[in-house]
Structure formats: C-alpha cells, structure tokens
Amino acid sequence: MEITLALIKPHVVRNTYAMQQIRALISQNFTVLDQKEVCITKELSERFYAEHKGKYFYHRLTSFMNSGPSYALILQSEACIQKWRSLLGPTKVFRAVYADPNCIRSLYGLSDTRNACHGSDSEESALREISILFPEFDAAVGSRQAKREEA
Ligand code: CDP
Ligand code: MG
C-alpha cells in the first residue's frame, strides 16, 4: 500500500460542483487517511514548491496557492501515487484537454497554474509534502495500519 498527498487548489475549492465530483472520484478510488481545508500562506507555498524556485512560474504559482483555502487529503491505495496522477492528467490544461478529456485537469483546470489539483510525484515527495501540510500525521502509523488491513 502506498500513500500520496492530494491537494485541491483554491479555484476548485470555491466551486461546489467540482468539489463534489472530485471527492466522489476520490472515495471510489482511495482510502482517505486524513483531510482538511488548509490556508496555504506564501511561506508554506514556497516550501511546498521549493523544487520550482527560480522558474518563471514560481511567483505566479505560490501567489495563486495563497489566494484562498485549498483542500488537502492523504490518500491510500495500491500504486496510489501513479493512480492519482493519472486521474489528474497532464500538468498543462491545454494538453490535458486533448490527451484525456475526462481527466480532472481537463474538466476543472483553467490555466497552466490553475490546473485544479496537485499530486505527489514519488514516495519521497509524498512524505515531504504530507509532513508540510499534516505535520501531526505519522506515516509509520499509517503504514502499520495498512499492513494490518492487508493481513
Ligand atoms: O503538478 P505537476 O507535478 O503535474 O507539475 P509540476 O511541473 O511539478 O509543476 C507544479 C505546478 O506548477 C503545476 O501543477 C502548475 O500549477 C504550476 N505550473 C505553472 O504554473 N506553469 C507551468 N508552465 C508549469 C507548472
Ligand atoms: Mg510536481
């Protein structure tokens, strides 16, 4: 069992219909270990997206993430990281619309930056991102629980 961090970005949190659809998709595909609305400050957003520091979209991205509440979830399933990322679809919405018209970014993304949701890209990033947004979450306890459920 794997865990990942899903983050629903601010423009989607303001859209009740989109939230309902995305949460339904999540509950059909994953176990939710924890979830909460979170106001991502500029500082938190800069830490979260530190790997993109210096890129031309960094300021635009970190300001957008600070523009209203986001919704964070810790998801669990087999191959969860890849599964959530394939439900998201390509990073760039204009590509998503052509490549996968029913993916989340295609349906609810508005632009390269406002691309609806985030998903961790590796086990290491998942743990790093979960520790930023859920500092109280104990990944070791989460994985022991998953092993018990598998047994
Ligand atoms: O989110 P993902 O891992 O698919 O893409 P990324 O390359 O790690 O980029 C992180 C985030 O930066 C994206 O989800 C977009 O919100 C934003 N971004 C942007 O604003 N403009 C770009 N040209 C590329 C990414
Ligand atoms: Mg990424």
Tab-separated table of C-alpha atoms and ligand atoms in Angstrom:
chain	number	residue	atom	x	y	z
A	1	MET	CA	0.000	0.000	0.000
A	2	GLU	CA	1.171	3.466	-0.853
A	3	ILE	CA	0.165	6.925	0.326
A	4	THR	CA	0.107	10.214	-1.523
A	5	LEU	CA	-0.775	13.837	-0.953
A	6	ALA	CA	-3.643	15.264	-2.966
A	7	LEU	CA	-4.240	18.983	-2.870
A	8	ILE	CA	-7.331	20.597	-4.352
A	9	LYS	CA	-6.327	24.091	-5.426
A	10	PRO	CA	-8.156	27.308	-4.411
A	11	HIS	CA	-10.306	27.949	-7.521
A	12	VAL	CA	-11.763	24.408	-7.237
A	13	VAL	CA	-12.494	24.725	-3.508
A	14	ARG	CA	-14.736	27.685	-4.440
A	15	ASN	CA	-16.638	25.505	-6.950
A	16	THR	CA	-19.123	23.293	-5.073
A	17	TYR	CA	-19.971	21.087	-8.061
A	18	ALA	CA	-16.304	20.432	-8.887
A	19	MET	CA	-15.599	19.625	-5.229
A	20	GLN	CA	-18.449	17.099	-5.127
A	21	GLN	CA	-17.279	15.391	-8.303
A	22	ILE	CA	-13.635	15.211	-7.244
A	23	ARG	CA	-14.458	13.963	-3.758
A	24	ALA	CA	-16.720	11.262	-5.227
A	25	LEU	CA	-13.882	10.155	-7.527
A	26	ILE	CA	-11.513	10.075	-4.560
A	27	SER	CA	-13.836	7.974	-2.415
A	28	GLN	CA	-14.352	5.487	-5.273
A	29	ASN	CA	-10.604	5.002	-5.686
A	30	PHE	CA	-8.824	5.565	-2.369
A	31	THR	CA	-8.992	5.317	1.386
A	32	VAL	CA	-8.732	8.810	2.857
A	33	LEU	CA	-6.403	8.723	5.886
A	34	ASP	CA	-6.802	12.391	6.744
A	35	GLN	CA	-8.258	15.506	5.126
A	36	LYS	CA	-8.698	19.163	5.907
A	37	GLU	CA	-9.188	22.616	4.488
A	38	VAL	CA	-5.902	24.444	4.650
A	39	CYS	CA	-4.941	28.080	4.097
A	40	ILE	CA	-1.566	27.927	2.413
A	41	THR	CA	0.450	31.002	3.303
A	42	LYS	CA	3.009	32.379	0.838
A	43	GLU	CA	5.798	30.937	3.034
A	44	LEU	CA	4.183	27.496	3.164
A	45	SER	CA	3.578	27.553	-0.562
A	46	GLU	CA	7.248	28.460	-1.189
A	47	ARG	CA	8.337	25.489	0.956
A	48	PHE	CA	5.874	23.157	-0.714
A	49	TYR	CA	7.014	24.172	-4.220
A	50	ALA	CA	10.706	24.697	-3.350
A	51	GLU	CA	11.837	22.493	-6.269
A	52	HIS	CA	10.420	25.118	-8.668
A	53	LYS	CA	12.210	28.108	-7.103
A	54	GLY	CA	13.741	30.253	-9.855
A	55	LYS	CA	11.368	29.059	-12.593
A	56	TYR	CA	9.354	31.722	-14.437
A	57	PHE	CA	6.052	30.482	-12.975
A	58	TYR	CA	7.212	30.206	-9.331
A	59	HIS	CA	5.870	33.580	-8.157
A	60	ARG	CA	2.604	33.133	-10.089
A	61	LEU	CA	2.180	29.634	-8.612
A	62	THR	CA	2.987	30.488	-4.990
A	63	SER	CA	0.767	33.611	-5.108
A	64	PHE	CA	-2.123	31.617	-6.566
A	65	MET	CA	-1.809	28.954	-3.848
A	66	ASN	CA	-2.086	31.780	-1.324
A	67	SER	CA	-5.269	33.201	-2.953
A	68	GLY	CA	-7.793	31.227	-0.853
A	69	PRO	CA	-8.257	27.969	1.047
A	70	SER	CA	-7.089	24.701	-0.513
A	71	TYR	CA	-8.232	21.207	0.481
A	72	ALA	CA	-5.590	18.626	1.365
A	73	LEU	CA	-6.051	14.856	1.583
A	74	ILE	CA	-3.798	11.922	2.409
A	75	LEU	CA	-4.831	9.121	0.060
A	76	GLN	CA	-4.009	5.440	0.312
A	77	SER	CA	-4.312	2.578	-2.193
A	78	GLU	CA	-2.172	0.221	-4.228
A	79	ALA	CA	0.042	2.317	-6.548
A	80	CYS	CA	-1.673	5.402	-5.201
A	81	ILE	CA	0.864	7.959	-6.479
A	82	GLN	CA	0.528	6.956	-10.125
A	83	LYS	CA	-3.197	6.306	-9.816
A	84	TRP	CA	-3.962	9.823	-8.510
A	85	ARG	CA	-1.623	11.425	-11.057
A	86	SER	CA	-3.328	9.615	-13.908
A	87	LEU	CA	-6.747	10.751	-12.660
A	88	LEU	CA	-5.288	14.288	-12.688
A	89	GLY	CA	-3.898	14.067	-16.222
A	90	PRO	CA	-1.159	16.205	-17.783
A	91	THR	CA	0.160	19.266	-15.907
A	92	LYS	CA	-0.798	21.687	-18.690
A	93	VAL	CA	-4.525	22.057	-19.101
A	94	PHE	CA	-4.391	22.693	-22.865
A	95	ARG	CA	-2.574	19.348	-23.240
A	96	ALA	CA	-4.954	17.605	-20.827
A	97	VAL	CA	-7.958	18.684	-22.896
A	98	TYR	CA	-6.548	16.909	-25.957
A	99	ALA	CA	-4.846	13.952	-24.270
A	100	ASP	CA	-7.541	12.980	-21.774
A	101	PRO	CA	-10.804	14.971	-21.977
A	102	ASN	CA	-12.268	13.346	-18.844
A	103	CYS	CA	-9.337	13.821	-16.501
A	104	ILE	CA	-9.619	16.201	-13.533
A	105	ARG	CA	-7.330	18.861	-15.008
A	106	SER	CA	-9.198	18.808	-18.264
A	107	LEU	CA	-12.585	19.172	-16.566
A	108	TYR	CA	-11.704	21.658	-13.812
A	109	GLY	CA	-8.396	23.273	-14.782
A	110	LEU	CA	-8.373	26.853	-16.005
A	111	SER	CA	-4.734	27.507	-16.920
A	112	ASP	CA	-1.186	26.148	-16.570
A	113	THR	CA	-1.129	27.397	-12.981
A	114	ARG	CA	-4.776	26.889	-12.034
A	115	ASN	CA	-4.692	23.215	-13.038
A	116	ALA	CA	-7.187	22.062	-10.390
A	117	CYS	CA	-5.206	19.686	-8.163
A	118	HIS	CA	-1.764	18.583	-7.076
A	119	GLY	CA	-0.452	15.047	-6.667
A	120	SER	CA	2.913	13.937	-5.267
A	121	ASP	CA	5.275	12.532	-7.906
A	122	SER	CA	7.199	9.959	-5.792
A	123	GLU	CA	7.159	8.275	-2.386
A	124	GLU	CA	9.796	10.717	-1.194
A	125	SER	CA	7.797	13.784	-2.303
A	126	ALA	CA	4.633	12.310	-0.781
A	127	LEU	CA	6.295	12.049	2.647
A	128	ARG	CA	7.843	15.507	2.334
A	129	GLU	CA	4.565	17.144	1.257
A	130	ILE	CA	2.499	15.307	3.879
A	131	SER	CA	4.912	16.465	6.587
A	132	ILE	CA	4.461	20.081	5.425
A	133	LEU	CA	0.650	20.042	5.343
A	134	PHE	CA	-0.046	17.420	8.032
A	135	PRO	CA	2.872	17.819	10.469
A	136	GLU	CA	0.949	15.764	13.037
A	137	PHE	CA	0.493	12.784	10.656
A	138	ASP	CA	2.656	9.776	11.477
A	139	ALA	CA	3.408	7.933	8.219
A	140	ALA	CA	4.799	4.958	10.190
A	141	VAL	CA	1.465	4.504	11.970
A	142	GLY	CA	-0.351	4.861	8.611
A	143	SER	CA	1.748	2.103	7.053
A	144	ARG	CA	1.404	-0.236	10.078
A	145	GLN	CA	-2.357	0.212	9.837
A	146	ALA	CA	-2.269	-0.614	6.104
A	147	LYS	CA	-0.292	-3.809	6.814
A	148	ARG	CA	-2.861	-4.876	9.420
A	149	GLU	CA	-5.670	-4.292	6.914
A	150	GLU	CA	-3.827	-6.369	4.281
A	151	ALA	CA	-3.263	-9.267	6.713
B	1	CDP	O1	1.787	19.463	-10.661
B	1	CDP	P1	2.710	18.672	-11.566
B	1	CDP	O2	3.638	17.749	-10.801
B	1	CDP	O3	1.959	17.969	-12.653
B	1	CDP	O4	3.620	19.731	-12.339
B	1	CDP	P2	4.992	20.452	-11.933
B	1	CDP	O5	5.818	20.514	-13.149
B	1	CDP	O6	5.589	19.824	-10.708
B	1	CDP	O7	4.535	21.932	-11.593
B	1	CDP	C1	3.974	22.267	-10.348
B	1	CDP	C2	2.849	23.235	-10.563
B	1	CDP	O8	3.360	24.445	-11.136
B	1	CDP	C3	1.788	22.793	-11.588
B	1	CDP	O9	0.841	21.911	-11.055
B	1	CDP	C4	1.187	24.122	-12.006
B	1	CDP	O10	0.235	24.580	-11.046
B	1	CDP	C5	2.384	25.055	-11.950
B	1	CDP	N1	2.957	25.323	-13.292
B	1	CDP	C6	2.729	26.569	-13.886
B	1	CDP	O11	2.097	27.431	-13.278
B	1	CDP	N2	3.230	26.831	-15.126
B	1	CDP	C7	3.935	25.899	-15.791
B	1	CDP	N3	4.400	26.192	-17.002
B	1	CDP	C8	4.163	24.635	-15.212
B	1	CDP	C9	3.652	24.366	-13.952
B	2	MG	MG	5.191	18.174	-9.468
